[in-house]
Tab-separated table of C-alpha atoms in Angstrom:
chain	number	residue	atom	x	y	z
A	1	MET	CA	19.099	12.012	-43.224
A	2	THR	CA	15.876	13.292	-44.768
A	3	ARG	CA	13.614	11.039	-42.703
A	4	LYS	CA	15.448	12.134	-39.553
A	5	VAL	CA	14.915	15.766	-40.474
A	6	ILE	CA	11.162	15.555	-40.842
A	7	SER	CA	10.849	13.290	-37.819
A	8	ALA	CA	12.677	15.815	-35.691
A	9	VAL	CA	10.401	18.579	-36.886
A	10	ALA	CA	7.080	16.853	-36.609
A	11	LEU	CA	7.337	13.971	-34.188
A	12	SER	CA	10.057	14.473	-31.582
A	13	LEU	CA	7.525	15.690	-29.049
A	14	LEU	CA	4.485	13.598	-30.027
A	15	ALA	CA	4.656	11.167	-27.112
A	16	ALA	CA	1.363	9.997	-25.728
A	17	SER	CA	2.062	9.051	-22.169
A	18	ALA	CA	2.365	12.059	-19.862
A	19	TRP	CA	1.575	12.283	-16.174
A	20	ALA	CA	-0.024	14.765	-13.823
A	21	GLN	CA	1.864	17.722	-12.446
A	22	GLU	CA	-0.656	18.318	-9.687
A	23	GLU	CA	0.189	15.065	-7.892
A	24	ALA	CA	1.275	15.374	-4.257
A	25	GLN	CA	4.957	15.642	-3.337
A	26	ALA	CA	6.836	12.388	-2.969
A	27	PRO	CA	7.618	10.987	0.466
A	28	GLU	CA	11.189	11.672	1.581
A	29	GLY	CA	12.095	8.011	1.207
A	30	GLU	CA	11.280	8.067	-2.517
A	31	LYS	CA	13.696	10.840	-3.459
A	32	VAL	CA	16.177	8.140	-4.494
A	33	VAL	CA	15.386	6.208	-7.649
A	34	ILE	CA	15.519	2.430	-7.783
A	35	THR	CA	18.508	0.629	-9.304
A	36	GLY	CA	19.232	-2.949	-10.353
A	37	GLN	CA	17.050	-5.563	-12.020
A	38	ARG	CA	13.306	-4.925	-11.669
A	39	PRO	CA	10.213	-6.664	-13.087
A	40	GLY	CA	7.989	-3.693	-13.893
A	41	PRO	CA	4.212	-3.944	-13.511
A	42	GLY	CA	2.113	-7.056	-13.921
A	43	LEU	CA	0.069	-7.710	-17.048
A	44	TRP	CA	-3.489	-6.681	-17.822
A	45	LYS	CA	-5.692	-9.407	-19.311
A	46	VAL	CA	-8.424	-9.053	-21.909
A	47	SER	CA	-10.289	-12.232	-22.735
A	48	LYS	CA	-13.009	-13.593	-24.955
A	49	GLY	CA	-13.861	-17.137	-23.949
A	50	GLU	CA	-10.610	-19.110	-23.906
A	51	HIS	CA	-8.739	-16.520	-25.984
A	52	VAL	CA	-6.578	-14.126	-23.948
A	53	MET	CA	-4.623	-10.981	-24.751
A	54	TYR	CA	-1.976	-9.943	-22.202
A	55	LEU	CA	-1.151	-6.244	-22.102
A	56	PHE	CA	2.098	-4.725	-20.887
A	57	GLY	CA	2.076	-1.097	-19.716
A	58	ASP	CA	5.054	0.842	-21.070
A	59	TYR	CA	6.130	4.029	-19.289
A	60	SER	CA	8.804	6.705	-19.157
A	61	PRO	CA	10.747	8.305	-17.577
A	62	LEU	CA	12.274	5.409	-15.670
A	63	PRO	CA	15.345	5.098	-13.418
A	64	ILE	CA	18.545	5.312	-15.473
A	65	LYS	CA	20.246	2.498	-13.556
A	66	MET	CA	17.284	0.135	-13.560
A	67	ASP	CA	17.595	-3.072	-15.577
A	68	TRP	CA	14.136	-4.266	-16.626
A	69	ARG	CA	13.594	-7.997	-16.835
A	70	SER	CA	10.273	-9.770	-16.414
A	71	HIS	CA	10.148	-13.555	-16.505
A	72	GLU	CA	6.349	-13.300	-16.614
A	73	VAL	CA	6.469	-11.232	-19.807
A	74	GLU	CA	8.964	-13.590	-21.423
A	75	SER	CA	6.827	-16.633	-20.619
A	76	ILE	CA	3.760	-14.987	-22.200
A	77	ILE	CA	5.640	-13.914	-25.335
A	78	ALA	CA	7.027	-17.445	-25.692
A	79	LYS	CA	3.528	-18.921	-26.022
A	80	SER	CA	1.895	-16.077	-27.983
A	81	GLN	CA	0.766	-16.384	-31.590
A	82	GLU	CA	0.746	-12.627	-32.227
A	83	TYR	CA	2.279	-9.398	-30.909
A	84	LEU	CA	0.620	-5.975	-31.114
A	85	PRO	CA	3.078	-3.088	-30.538
A	86	LYS	CA	1.901	0.310	-29.333
A	87	PRO	CA	-0.079	2.330	-31.880
A	88	SER	CA	2.069	4.888	-33.659
A	89	PHE	CA	1.725	7.641	-36.215
A	90	GLY	CA	4.144	9.570	-38.334
A	91	ILE	CA	4.888	11.504	-41.496
A	92	LYS	CA	6.089	9.892	-44.699
A	93	VAL	CA	8.061	11.993	-47.158
A	94	GLY	CA	9.532	9.504	-49.630
A	95	PHE	CA	12.894	9.763	-51.399
A	96	TRP	CA	12.147	12.714	-53.702
A	97	GLY	CA	10.213	14.527	-51.025
A	98	GLY	CA	13.191	14.074	-48.735
A	99	LEU	CA	15.522	15.607	-51.289
A	100	LYS	CA	13.274	18.655	-51.478
A	101	LEU	CA	13.654	19.107	-47.726
A	102	LEU	CA	17.410	19.489	-47.782
A	103	PRO	CA	17.582	23.187	-48.779
A	104	TYR	CA	15.318	24.063	-45.842
A	105	ALA	CA	16.761	21.697	-43.237
A	106	ILE	CA	19.518	23.940	-41.913
A	107	GLY	CA	18.327	25.927	-38.936
A	108	PHE	CA	14.843	24.401	-38.759
A	109	LYS	CA	15.142	24.189	-34.955
A	110	ASN	CA	15.730	27.929	-34.628
A	111	ASN	CA	13.214	30.730	-34.155
A	112	PRO	CA	12.394	32.619	-37.370
A	113	ASP	CA	14.021	35.977	-38.120
A	114	GLY	CA	16.910	35.353	-35.725
A	115	ALA	CA	14.739	35.711	-32.624
A	116	LYS	CA	15.939	34.367	-29.289
A	117	LEU	CA	14.012	32.852	-26.404
A	118	ILE	CA	14.120	36.163	-24.568
A	119	ASP	CA	12.208	37.679	-27.510
A	120	VAL	CA	9.456	35.053	-27.774
A	121	LEU	CA	8.814	34.012	-24.166
A	122	PRO	CA	6.948	35.970	-21.479
A	123	ALA	CA	9.466	37.679	-19.179
A	124	GLU	CA	8.437	35.637	-16.133
A	125	THR	CA	8.775	32.347	-18.026
A	126	TYR	CA	12.156	33.392	-19.408
A	127	ASP	CA	13.471	34.166	-15.901
A	128	ARG	CA	12.385	30.714	-14.706
A	129	TRP	CA	14.039	29.177	-17.777
A	130	GLN	CA	17.314	30.905	-16.950
A	131	ALA	CA	17.319	29.415	-13.446
A	132	LEU	CA	16.625	25.890	-14.721
A	133	LYS	CA	19.084	26.248	-17.584
A	134	ALA	CA	21.845	27.176	-15.124
A	135	LYS	CA	20.903	24.213	-12.916
A	136	TYR	CA	20.599	21.518	-15.573
A	137	ILE	CA	22.283	22.609	-18.823
A	138	GLY	CA	24.911	25.209	-17.986
A	139	LYS	CA	26.330	27.736	-20.415
A	140	ASN	CA	24.878	27.256	-23.888
A	141	ASP	CA	24.302	30.271	-26.104
A	142	ASP	CA	23.099	28.250	-29.102
A	143	ILE	CA	20.026	26.944	-27.297
A	144	GLU	CA	18.832	30.532	-26.811
A	145	ARG	CA	18.163	30.673	-30.572
A	146	GLU	CA	16.015	27.538	-30.619
A	147	ARG	CA	12.243	27.407	-30.782
A	148	PRO	CA	10.655	26.956	-27.353
A	149	MET	CA	9.558	23.361	-28.119
A	150	PHE	CA	13.102	22.246	-28.950
A	151	ALA	CA	14.699	24.107	-26.048
A	152	ALA	CA	12.057	22.591	-23.764
A	153	ASP	CA	12.863	19.086	-25.006
A	154	THR	CA	16.572	19.557	-24.253
A	155	LEU	CA	15.864	21.055	-20.832
A	156	TYR	CA	13.507	18.216	-19.934
A	157	ARG	CA	16.023	15.551	-20.968
A	158	TYR	CA	18.862	17.147	-18.998
A	159	GLY	CA	16.603	17.705	-15.987
A	160	LEU	CA	15.536	14.067	-15.918
A	161	GLU	CA	19.095	12.784	-16.261
A	162	LYS	CA	20.364	14.988	-13.438
A	163	ASN	CA	17.673	13.414	-11.257
A	164	GLY	CA	18.453	9.807	-12.153
A	165	LEU	CA	15.674	9.404	-14.732
A	166	THR	CA	15.539	8.920	-18.480
A	167	LYS	CA	12.982	8.749	-21.280
A	168	ARG	CA	15.392	6.673	-23.376
A	169	THR	CA	14.594	3.350	-21.761
A	170	GLU	CA	15.601	-0.080	-23.057
A	171	VAL	CA	12.271	-1.709	-22.222
A	172	TYR	CA	10.747	-1.544	-25.683
A	173	ALA	CA	13.969	-2.760	-27.321
A	174	LYS	CA	14.046	-5.760	-24.989
A	175	LEU	CA	10.429	-6.567	-25.800
A	176	ASP	CA	11.221	-6.496	-29.522
A	177	LYS	CA	14.204	-8.777	-28.934
A	178	LEU	CA	12.041	-11.324	-27.098
A	179	VAL	CA	9.415	-11.208	-29.855
A	180	LYS	CA	12.103	-11.947	-32.466
A	181	GLN	CA	13.644	-14.648	-30.285
A	182	TYR	CA	10.356	-16.543	-30.076
A	183	LYS	CA	9.406	-15.739	-33.697
A	184	VAL	CA	6.049	-14.227	-32.817
A	185	LYS	CA	3.960	-12.702	-35.611
A	186	VAL	CA	4.010	-8.885	-35.367
A	187	THR	CA	0.967	-6.822	-36.336
A	188	PRO	CA	1.776	-3.084	-36.178
A	189	SER	CA	-0.863	-0.405	-35.772
A	190	GLY	CA	1.053	2.396	-37.414
A	191	PHE	CA	-0.516	5.264	-39.304
A	192	GLU	CA	1.525	7.375	-41.703
A	193	THR	CA	0.351	10.443	-43.557
A	194	GLU	CA	2.215	11.791	-46.561
A	195	LEU	CA	2.946	15.485	-47.015
A	196	ASP	CA	1.896	16.820	-50.410
A	197	ASN	CA	4.886	19.145	-50.528
A	198	PRO	CA	7.485	18.331	-47.829
A	199	GLY	CA	9.811	21.164	-48.828
A	200	GLN	CA	7.031	23.725	-48.625
A	201	ALA	CA	5.917	22.315	-45.264
A	202	LEU	CA	9.395	22.594	-43.756
A	203	LYS	CA	9.806	26.095	-45.188
A	204	ALA	CA	6.475	27.077	-43.616
A	205	PHE	CA	7.584	25.555	-40.317
A	206	LYS	CA	10.835	27.514	-40.337
A	207	ASN	CA	9.135	30.812	-41.167
A	208	SER	CA	6.144	30.600	-38.821
A	209	PRO	CA	6.478	31.906	-35.256
A	210	GLY	CA	4.834	28.777	-33.854
A	211	ALA	CA	2.496	28.284	-30.923
A	212	ASP	CA	4.761	26.466	-28.508
A	213	THR	CA	5.109	28.782	-25.515
A	214	ASP	CA	2.561	26.663	-23.609
A	215	CYS	CA	4.717	23.582	-24.205
A	216	PHE	CA	7.726	25.475	-22.852
A	217	ALA	CA	5.891	26.835	-19.803
A	218	LYS	CA	4.556	23.407	-18.839
A	219	THR	CA	8.029	21.893	-19.165
A	220	VAL	CA	9.419	24.546	-16.823
A	221	GLU	CA	6.580	23.944	-14.374
A	222	SER	CA	7.148	20.195	-14.490
A	223	LEU	CA	10.842	20.476	-13.632
A	224	GLU	CA	10.167	23.018	-10.901
A	225	SER	CA	7.447	21.109	-9.068
A	226	ASP	CA	7.122	17.541	-10.324
A	227	ILE	CA	10.555	15.900	-10.107
A	228	ASP	CA	9.879	14.173	-6.780
A	229	ALA	CA	6.537	12.861	-8.027
A	230	MET	CA	8.282	11.620	-11.181
A	231	ARG	CA	10.521	9.486	-8.975
A	232	VAL	CA	7.473	8.058	-7.212
A	233	ARG	CA	5.929	7.119	-10.540
A	234	ALA	CA	9.161	5.638	-11.922
A	235	ASN	CA	9.728	3.593	-8.769
A	236	ALA	CA	6.103	2.392	-8.757
A	237	TRP	CA	6.475	1.134	-12.328
A	238	ALA	CA	9.834	-0.515	-11.608
A	239	VAL	CA	8.544	-2.616	-8.706
A	240	GLY	CA	5.031	-3.120	-10.067
A	241	ASP	CA	3.296	-1.252	-7.235
A	242	MET	CA	-0.211	-1.344	-8.683
A	243	SER	CA	-1.818	0.638	-5.854
A	244	LYS	CA	0.386	3.630	-6.684
A	245	ILE	CA	0.189	3.093	-10.435
A	246	ALA	CA	-3.619	2.987	-10.322
A	247	SER	CA	-3.766	6.242	-8.338
A	248	LEU	CA	-1.749	8.269	-10.841
A	249	ASN	CA	-3.284	11.107	-12.806
A	250	PHE	CA	-2.338	12.392	-16.226
A	251	ALA	CA	-0.706	15.644	-17.192
A	252	ASP	CA	-0.796	18.000	-20.115
A	253	ARG	CA	2.906	18.780	-20.614
A	254	GLU	CA	3.482	16.445	-23.528
A	255	GLU	CA	-0.015	17.092	-24.839
A	256	ALA	CA	0.865	20.798	-25.031
A	257	CYS	CA	4.137	20.025	-26.831
A	258	LYS	CA	2.393	17.715	-29.273
A	259	GLN	CA	-0.240	20.366	-29.924
A	260	ALA	CA	2.516	22.882	-30.641
A	261	VAL	CA	3.425	20.790	-33.687
A	262	PHE	CA	-0.163	20.290	-34.814
A	263	ASP	CA	-0.942	24.009	-34.474
A	264	ASN	CA	2.040	25.118	-36.539
A	265	GLU	CA	1.144	26.672	-39.899
A	266	ALA	CA	3.008	23.881	-41.684
A	267	PHE	CA	0.736	21.133	-40.355
A	268	LYS	CA	-2.531	22.492	-39.007
A	269	SER	CA	-4.292	22.311	-42.375
A	270	ASN	CA	-3.308	18.648	-42.835
A	271	ASP	CA	-6.527	16.899	-41.853
A	272	LYS	CA	-4.988	13.417	-41.862
A	273	LEU	CA	-2.214	14.502	-39.500
A	274	GLN	CA	-4.691	16.217	-37.185
A	275	HIS	CA	-6.571	12.913	-36.875
A	276	ALA	CA	-3.521	10.626	-36.969
A	277	GLU	CA	-3.673	9.714	-33.287
A	278	GLN	CA	-7.333	8.691	-33.549
A	279	SER	CA	-6.574	6.707	-36.719
A	280	ALA	CA	-3.737	4.830	-34.998
A	281	ARG	CA	-5.995	4.037	-32.039
A	282	LYS	CA	-8.732	2.770	-34.343
A	283	ALA	CA	-6.222	0.543	-36.151
A	284	TRP	CA	-4.925	-0.893	-32.861
A	285	MET	CA	-8.433	-1.628	-31.591
A	286	SER	CA	-9.300	-3.409	-34.830
A	287	ASN	CA	-6.104	-5.475	-34.657
A	288	ALA	CA	-6.795	-6.342	-31.013
A	289	GLU	CA	-10.291	-7.628	-31.792
A	290	HIS	CA	-9.036	-9.704	-34.708
A	291	ALA	CA	-6.249	-11.150	-32.532
A	292	LEU	CA	-8.683	-12.064	-29.758
A	293	GLU	CA	-10.848	-13.823	-32.314
A	294	ALA	CA	-8.008	-15.756	-33.957
A	295	ASN	CA	-5.438	-16.523	-31.254
A	296	ASP	CA	-5.313	-18.523	-28.055
A	297	THR	CA	-2.715	-16.086	-26.688
A	298	THR	CA	-1.794	-12.579	-27.822
A	299	PHE	CA	0.800	-10.241	-26.304
A	300	ALA	CA	0.338	-6.486	-26.686
A	301	VAL	CA	1.858	-3.236	-25.474
A	302	LEU	CA	0.218	0.066	-24.636
A	303	SER	CA	1.455	3.078	-22.722
A	304	LEU	CA	0.256	3.156	-19.124
A	305	SER	CA	-1.787	6.234	-20.014
A	306	GLN	CA	-3.585	4.111	-22.606
A	307	LEU	CA	-4.316	1.467	-19.959
A	308	ILE	CA	-5.391	3.512	-16.942
A	309	GLY	CA	-5.837	7.075	-18.191
A	310	PRO	CA	-9.166	8.844	-18.738
A	311	LYS	CA	-9.261	7.739	-22.396
A	312	ASN	CA	-7.877	4.255	-21.875
A	313	TYR	CA	-8.358	1.531	-24.453
A	314	LEU	CA	-9.575	-1.047	-21.948
A	315	LEU	CA	-12.799	0.872	-21.326
A	316	GLU	CA	-13.590	0.597	-25.025
A	317	LEU	CA	-12.871	-3.140	-25.077
A	318	GLN	CA	-14.912	-3.647	-21.918
A	319	ALA	CA	-17.848	-1.787	-23.465
A	320	LYS	CA	-17.717	-4.242	-26.369
A	321	GLY	CA	-18.169	-7.176	-24.015
A	322	TYR	CA	-14.600	-8.311	-23.444
A	323	LYS	CA	-13.557	-9.350	-19.944
A	324	VAL	CA	-10.843	-7.055	-18.563
A	325	GLU	CA	-8.656	-7.886	-15.547
A	326	ALA	CA	-6.042	-5.601	-14.017
A	327	PRO	CA	-2.865	-6.996	-12.419
A	328	GLU	CA	-2.851	-7.333	-8.646
């Protein structure tokens, strides 16, 4: 219970792979999302001599009715000596810290002082929210009391589902199952920072007005103008269309929502949390170099944004002298 509470507060919107909202509208033929069994994209290769690391590009949202299965991925996992999951970061509270959270947990999703969305959002943004709420959520008075970041998360999830897409994909779970099946060594690149006073942090979160209107506005904009392009991206991933995947840009919706957490009074003075993403990246890069030194074959996962985005990890590996090959 306590771990779920703090995770919901601090990490529910800290995803790293977001995509551009300025991408062109999808062709008419791509307004239907793909269904059935699909392989996903091919694998990137990083090599040092005879030692090879194969990288799988994870992505969401994906088609709800798509069943991912890649025989290529399974064959690589089967012969790998080590598996590197995506880098991750989080907040650790411990048992006693978790107990201290309980008195402050009720209502943490709501705006302070009983405010509603109409009170905290610009009028123009609120009007657009009302239209999208009617379209995707329907009547729901309780959500009007929630902080913009939490209302935005619900709206985004409902909007995706109504358009045949979901962020709750089974891809990562299937990868983990294959890794366990073939008994591959797992080397995580997780970074956890501990709150000095979890109860005080959650109390501060509840009482601070927050800085999440940008997160909300970008979510509204995304659902208004980007749904068709989302289908293009999801379909491209599902069939492994590398020409379309390589041409994608990256957006700032989820970056804005992540920043809304970091900028909250409860967390913005926590230096370790502010640098958690960089620390997780550094840990993953170190693990990757060690794996390439020690193993004949390594299997790893990164988000597509970490493979082809402007700050992708492969550029750093390439600069260090590793050979990098993209899938065809």
